[in-house]
PDB file of N, CA and C in Angstrom:
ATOM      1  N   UNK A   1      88.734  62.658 -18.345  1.00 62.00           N
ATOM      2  CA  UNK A   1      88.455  62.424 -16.918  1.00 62.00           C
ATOM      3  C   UNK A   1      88.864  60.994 -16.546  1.00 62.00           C
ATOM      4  N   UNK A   2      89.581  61.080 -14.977  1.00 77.00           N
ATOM      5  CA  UNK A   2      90.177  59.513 -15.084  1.00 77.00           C
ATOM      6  C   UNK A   2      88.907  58.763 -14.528  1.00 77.00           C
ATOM      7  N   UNK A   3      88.737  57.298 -14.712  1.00 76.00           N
ATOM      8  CA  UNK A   3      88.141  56.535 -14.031  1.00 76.00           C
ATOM      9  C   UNK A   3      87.384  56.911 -12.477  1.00 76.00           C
ATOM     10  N   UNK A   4      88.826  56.977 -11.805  1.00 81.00           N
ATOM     11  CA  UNK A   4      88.546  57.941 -10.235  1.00 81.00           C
ATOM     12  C   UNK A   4      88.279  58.827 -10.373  1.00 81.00           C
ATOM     13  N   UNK A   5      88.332  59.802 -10.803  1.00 78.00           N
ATOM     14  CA  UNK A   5      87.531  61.295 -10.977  1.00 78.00           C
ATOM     15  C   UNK A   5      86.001  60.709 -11.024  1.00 78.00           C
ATOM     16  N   UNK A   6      86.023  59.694 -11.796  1.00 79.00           N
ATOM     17  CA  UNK A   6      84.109  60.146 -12.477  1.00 79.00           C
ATOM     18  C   UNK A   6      83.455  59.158 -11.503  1.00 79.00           C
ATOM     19  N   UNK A   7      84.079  58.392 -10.466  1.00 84.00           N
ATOM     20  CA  UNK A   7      83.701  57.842  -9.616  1.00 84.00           C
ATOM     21  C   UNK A   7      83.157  58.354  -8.543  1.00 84.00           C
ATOM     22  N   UNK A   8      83.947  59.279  -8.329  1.00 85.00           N
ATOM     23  CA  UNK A   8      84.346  60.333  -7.214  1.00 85.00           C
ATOM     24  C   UNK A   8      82.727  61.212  -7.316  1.00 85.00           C
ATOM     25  N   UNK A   9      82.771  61.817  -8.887  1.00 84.00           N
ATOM     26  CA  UNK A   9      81.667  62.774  -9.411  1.00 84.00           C
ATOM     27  C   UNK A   9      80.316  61.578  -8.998  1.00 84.00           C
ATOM     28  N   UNK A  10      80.257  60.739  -9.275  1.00 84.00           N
ATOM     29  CA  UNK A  10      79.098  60.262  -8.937  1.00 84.00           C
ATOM     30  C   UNK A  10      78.930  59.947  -7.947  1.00 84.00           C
ATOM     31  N   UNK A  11      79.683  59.351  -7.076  1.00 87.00           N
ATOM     32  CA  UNK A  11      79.491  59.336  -5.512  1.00 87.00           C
ATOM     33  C   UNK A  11      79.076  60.769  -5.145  1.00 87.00           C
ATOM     34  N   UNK A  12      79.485  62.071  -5.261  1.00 88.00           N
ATOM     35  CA  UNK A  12      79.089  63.065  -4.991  1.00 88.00           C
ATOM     36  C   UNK A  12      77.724  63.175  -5.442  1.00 88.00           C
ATOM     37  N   UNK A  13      77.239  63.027  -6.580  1.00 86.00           N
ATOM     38  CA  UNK A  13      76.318  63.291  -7.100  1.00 86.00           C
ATOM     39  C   UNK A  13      75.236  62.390  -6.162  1.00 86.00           C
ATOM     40  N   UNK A  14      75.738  61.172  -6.146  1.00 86.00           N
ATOM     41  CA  UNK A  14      74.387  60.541  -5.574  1.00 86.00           C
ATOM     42  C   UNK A  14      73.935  60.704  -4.150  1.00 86.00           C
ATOM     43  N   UNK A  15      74.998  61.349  -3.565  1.00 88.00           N
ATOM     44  CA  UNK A  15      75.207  61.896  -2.023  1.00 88.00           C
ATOM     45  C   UNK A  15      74.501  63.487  -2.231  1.00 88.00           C
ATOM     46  N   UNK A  16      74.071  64.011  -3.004  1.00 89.00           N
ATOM     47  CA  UNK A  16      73.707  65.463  -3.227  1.00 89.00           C
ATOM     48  C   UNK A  16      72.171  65.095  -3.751  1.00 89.00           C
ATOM     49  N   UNK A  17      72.033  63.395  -4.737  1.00 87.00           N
ATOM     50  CA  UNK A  17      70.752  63.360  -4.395  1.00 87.00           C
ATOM     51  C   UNK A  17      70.009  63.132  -3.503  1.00 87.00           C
ATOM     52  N   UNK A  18      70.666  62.501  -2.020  1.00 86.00           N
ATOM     53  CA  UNK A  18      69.775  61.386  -1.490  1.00 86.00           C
ATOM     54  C   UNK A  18      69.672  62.681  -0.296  1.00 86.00           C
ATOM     55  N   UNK A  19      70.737  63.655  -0.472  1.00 90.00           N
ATOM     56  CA  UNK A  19      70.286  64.703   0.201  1.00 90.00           C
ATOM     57  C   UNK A  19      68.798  65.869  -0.439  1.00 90.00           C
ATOM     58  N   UNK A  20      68.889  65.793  -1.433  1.00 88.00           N
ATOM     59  CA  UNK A  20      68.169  66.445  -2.309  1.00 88.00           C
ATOM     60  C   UNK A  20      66.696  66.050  -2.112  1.00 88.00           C
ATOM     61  N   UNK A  21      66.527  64.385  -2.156  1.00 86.00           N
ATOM     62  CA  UNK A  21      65.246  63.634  -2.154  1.00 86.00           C
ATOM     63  C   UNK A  21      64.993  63.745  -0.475  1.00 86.00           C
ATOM     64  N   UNK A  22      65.423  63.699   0.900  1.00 88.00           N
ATOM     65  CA  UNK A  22      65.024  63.811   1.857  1.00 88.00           C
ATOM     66  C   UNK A  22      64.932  65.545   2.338  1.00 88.00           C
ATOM     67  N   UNK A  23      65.240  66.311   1.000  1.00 89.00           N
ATOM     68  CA  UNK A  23      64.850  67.941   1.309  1.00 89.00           C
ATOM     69  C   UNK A  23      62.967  68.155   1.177  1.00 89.00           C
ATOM     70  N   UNK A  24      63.145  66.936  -0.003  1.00 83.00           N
ATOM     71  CA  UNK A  24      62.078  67.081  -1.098  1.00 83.00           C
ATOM     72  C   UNK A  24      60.744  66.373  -0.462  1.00 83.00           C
ATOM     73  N   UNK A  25      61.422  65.624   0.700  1.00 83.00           N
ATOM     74  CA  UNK A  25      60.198  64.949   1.363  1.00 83.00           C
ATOM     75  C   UNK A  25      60.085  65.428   2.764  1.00 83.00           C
ATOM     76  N   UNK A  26      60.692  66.802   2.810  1.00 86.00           N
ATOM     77  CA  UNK A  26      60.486  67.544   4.357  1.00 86.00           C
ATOM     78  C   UNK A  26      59.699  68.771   3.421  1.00 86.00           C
ATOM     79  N   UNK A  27      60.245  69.211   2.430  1.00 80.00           N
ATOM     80  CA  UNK A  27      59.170  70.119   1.622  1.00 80.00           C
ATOM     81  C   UNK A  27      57.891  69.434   1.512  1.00 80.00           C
ATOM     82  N   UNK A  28      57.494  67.926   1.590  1.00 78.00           N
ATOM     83  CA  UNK A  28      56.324  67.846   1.164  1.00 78.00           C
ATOM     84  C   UNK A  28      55.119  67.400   2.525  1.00 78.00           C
ATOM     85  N   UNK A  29      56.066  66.986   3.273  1.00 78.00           N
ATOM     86  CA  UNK A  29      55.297  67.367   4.637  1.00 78.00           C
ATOM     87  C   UNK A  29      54.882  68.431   5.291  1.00 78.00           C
ATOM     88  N   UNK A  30      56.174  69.290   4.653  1.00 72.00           N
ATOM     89  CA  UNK A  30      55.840  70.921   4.887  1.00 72.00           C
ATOM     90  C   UNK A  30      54.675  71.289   4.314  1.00 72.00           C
ATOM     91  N   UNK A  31      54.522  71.003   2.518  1.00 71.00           N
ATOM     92  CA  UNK A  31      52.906  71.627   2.375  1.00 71.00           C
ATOM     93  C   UNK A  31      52.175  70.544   2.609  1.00 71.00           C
ATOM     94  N   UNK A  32      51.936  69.274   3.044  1.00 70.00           N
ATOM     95  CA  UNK A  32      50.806  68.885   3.792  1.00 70.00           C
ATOM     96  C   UNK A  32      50.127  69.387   4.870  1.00 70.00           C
ATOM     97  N   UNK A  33      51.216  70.405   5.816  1.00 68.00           N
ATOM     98  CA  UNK A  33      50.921  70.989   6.688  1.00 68.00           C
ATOM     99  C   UNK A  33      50.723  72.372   6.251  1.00 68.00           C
ATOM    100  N   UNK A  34      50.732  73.161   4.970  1.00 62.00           N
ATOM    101  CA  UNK A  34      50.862  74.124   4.436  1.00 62.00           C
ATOM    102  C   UNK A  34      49.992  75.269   5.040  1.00 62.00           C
ATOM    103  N   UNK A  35      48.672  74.748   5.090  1.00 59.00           N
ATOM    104  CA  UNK A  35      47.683  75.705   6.166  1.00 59.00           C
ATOM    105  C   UNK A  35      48.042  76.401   7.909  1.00 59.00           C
ATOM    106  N   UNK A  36      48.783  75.199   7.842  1.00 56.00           N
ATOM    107  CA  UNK A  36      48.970  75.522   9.580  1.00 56.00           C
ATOM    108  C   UNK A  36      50.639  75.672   9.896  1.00 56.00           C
ATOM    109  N   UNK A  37      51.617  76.077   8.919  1.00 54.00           N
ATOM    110  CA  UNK A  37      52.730  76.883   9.037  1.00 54.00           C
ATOM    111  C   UNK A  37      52.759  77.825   7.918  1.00 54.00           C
ATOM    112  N   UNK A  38      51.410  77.865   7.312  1.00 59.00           N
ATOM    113  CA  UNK A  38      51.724  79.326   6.545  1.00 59.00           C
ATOM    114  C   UNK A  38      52.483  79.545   5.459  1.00 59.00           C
ATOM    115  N   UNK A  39      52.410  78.542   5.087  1.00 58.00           N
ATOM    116  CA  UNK A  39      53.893  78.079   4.018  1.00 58.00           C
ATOM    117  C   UNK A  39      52.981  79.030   2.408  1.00 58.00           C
ATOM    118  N   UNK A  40      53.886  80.313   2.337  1.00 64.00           N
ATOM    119  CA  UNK A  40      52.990  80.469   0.894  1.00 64.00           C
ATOM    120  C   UNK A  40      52.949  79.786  -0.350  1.00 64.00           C
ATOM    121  N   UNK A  41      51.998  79.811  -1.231  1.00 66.00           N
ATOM    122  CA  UNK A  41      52.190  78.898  -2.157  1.00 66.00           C
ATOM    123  C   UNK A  41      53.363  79.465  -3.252  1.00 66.00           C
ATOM    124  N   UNK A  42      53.886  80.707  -3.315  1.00 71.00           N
ATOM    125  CA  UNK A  42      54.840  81.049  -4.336  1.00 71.00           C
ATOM    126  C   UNK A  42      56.167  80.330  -3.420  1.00 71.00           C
ATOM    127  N   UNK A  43      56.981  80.109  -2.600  1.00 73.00           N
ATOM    128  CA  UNK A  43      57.763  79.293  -2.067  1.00 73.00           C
ATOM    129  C   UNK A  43      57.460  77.827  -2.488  1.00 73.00           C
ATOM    130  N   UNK A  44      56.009  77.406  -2.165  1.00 72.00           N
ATOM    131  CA  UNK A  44      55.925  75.766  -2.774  1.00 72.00           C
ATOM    132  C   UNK A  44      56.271  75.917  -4.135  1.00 72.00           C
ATOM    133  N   UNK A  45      55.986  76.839  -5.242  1.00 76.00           N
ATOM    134  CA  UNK A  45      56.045  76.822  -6.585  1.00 76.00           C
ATOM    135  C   UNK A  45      57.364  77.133  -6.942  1.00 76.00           C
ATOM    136  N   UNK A  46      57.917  77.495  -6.497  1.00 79.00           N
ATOM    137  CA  UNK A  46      59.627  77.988  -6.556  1.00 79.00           C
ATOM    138  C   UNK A  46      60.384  76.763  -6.557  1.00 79.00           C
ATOM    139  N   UNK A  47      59.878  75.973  -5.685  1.00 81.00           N
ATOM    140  CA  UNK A  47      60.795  74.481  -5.141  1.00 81.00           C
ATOM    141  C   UNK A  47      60.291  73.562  -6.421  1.00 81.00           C
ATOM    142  N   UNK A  48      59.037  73.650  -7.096  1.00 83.00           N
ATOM    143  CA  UNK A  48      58.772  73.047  -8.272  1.00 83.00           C
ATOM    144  C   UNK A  48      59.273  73.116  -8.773  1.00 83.00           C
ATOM    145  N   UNK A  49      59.921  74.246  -9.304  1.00 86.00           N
ATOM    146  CA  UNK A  49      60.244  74.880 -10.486  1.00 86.00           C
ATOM    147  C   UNK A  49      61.501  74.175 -10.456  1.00 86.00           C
ATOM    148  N   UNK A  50      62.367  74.808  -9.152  1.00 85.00           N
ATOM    149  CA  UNK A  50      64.080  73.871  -9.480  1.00 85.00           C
ATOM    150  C   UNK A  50      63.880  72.437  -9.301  1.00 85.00           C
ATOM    151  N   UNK A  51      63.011  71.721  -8.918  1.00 84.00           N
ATOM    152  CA  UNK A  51      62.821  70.561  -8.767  1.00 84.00           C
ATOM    153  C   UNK A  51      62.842  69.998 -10.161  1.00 84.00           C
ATOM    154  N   UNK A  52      62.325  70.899 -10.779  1.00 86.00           N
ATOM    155  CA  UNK A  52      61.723  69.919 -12.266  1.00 86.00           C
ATOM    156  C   UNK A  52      63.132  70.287 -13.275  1.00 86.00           C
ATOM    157  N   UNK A  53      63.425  71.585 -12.762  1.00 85.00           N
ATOM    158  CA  UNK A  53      65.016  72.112 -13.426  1.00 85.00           C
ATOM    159  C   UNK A  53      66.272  71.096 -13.396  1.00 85.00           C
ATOM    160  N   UNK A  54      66.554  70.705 -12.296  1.00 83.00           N
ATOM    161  CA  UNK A  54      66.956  69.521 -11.744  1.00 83.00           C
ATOM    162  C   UNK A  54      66.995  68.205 -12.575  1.00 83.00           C
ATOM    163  N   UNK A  55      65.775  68.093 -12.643  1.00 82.00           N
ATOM    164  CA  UNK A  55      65.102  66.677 -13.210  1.00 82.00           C
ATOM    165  C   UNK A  55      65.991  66.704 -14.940  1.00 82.00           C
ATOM    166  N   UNK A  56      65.404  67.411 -15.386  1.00 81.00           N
ATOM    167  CA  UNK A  56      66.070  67.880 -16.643  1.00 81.00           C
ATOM    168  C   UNK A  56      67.451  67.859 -16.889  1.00 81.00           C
ATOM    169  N   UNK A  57      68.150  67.577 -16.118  1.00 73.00           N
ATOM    170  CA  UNK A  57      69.976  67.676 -16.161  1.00 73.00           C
ATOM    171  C   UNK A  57      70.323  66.449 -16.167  1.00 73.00           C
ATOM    172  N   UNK A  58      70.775  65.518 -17.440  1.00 69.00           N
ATOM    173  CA  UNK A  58      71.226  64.728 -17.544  1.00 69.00           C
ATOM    174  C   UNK A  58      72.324  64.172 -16.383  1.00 69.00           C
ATOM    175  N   UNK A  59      71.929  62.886 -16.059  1.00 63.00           N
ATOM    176  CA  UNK A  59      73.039  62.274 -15.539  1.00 63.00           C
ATOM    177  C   UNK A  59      73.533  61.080 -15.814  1.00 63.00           C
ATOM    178  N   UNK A  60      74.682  61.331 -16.022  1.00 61.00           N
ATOM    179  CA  UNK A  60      75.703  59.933 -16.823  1.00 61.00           C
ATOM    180  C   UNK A  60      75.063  58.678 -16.158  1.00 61.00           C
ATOM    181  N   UNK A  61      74.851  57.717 -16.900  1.00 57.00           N
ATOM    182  CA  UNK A  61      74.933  56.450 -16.625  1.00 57.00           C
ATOM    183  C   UNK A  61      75.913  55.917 -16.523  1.00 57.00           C
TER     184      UNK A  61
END
């Protein structure tokens, strides 16, 4: 992989997190409000699940 390629990959990557982390903090306002939009808890537990799946995937330093 050239230099620019893996530049490229991480600019993407960190643009897919910072999208990822402002999903992750509308999900969590969402279940703060969880009672009063009904939000079931197997949907909150689903988003755990790839959340933590996620977490687990190495990323190059």
């Amino acid at each position: 992989m050239t230099p620019k390629a893996h530049s490229w990959l991480l600019f993407a990557l960190n643009l897919l997190l910072n999208i990822f982390v402002q999903f992750l903090e509308y999900i969590a306002k969402k279940f703060i409000l969880a009672n009063l939009f009904g939000v079931s808890s197997k949907a909150i537990s689903i988003t755990v699940v790839i959340t933590w799946l996620l977490m687990k995937i190495p990323t190059p330093q």
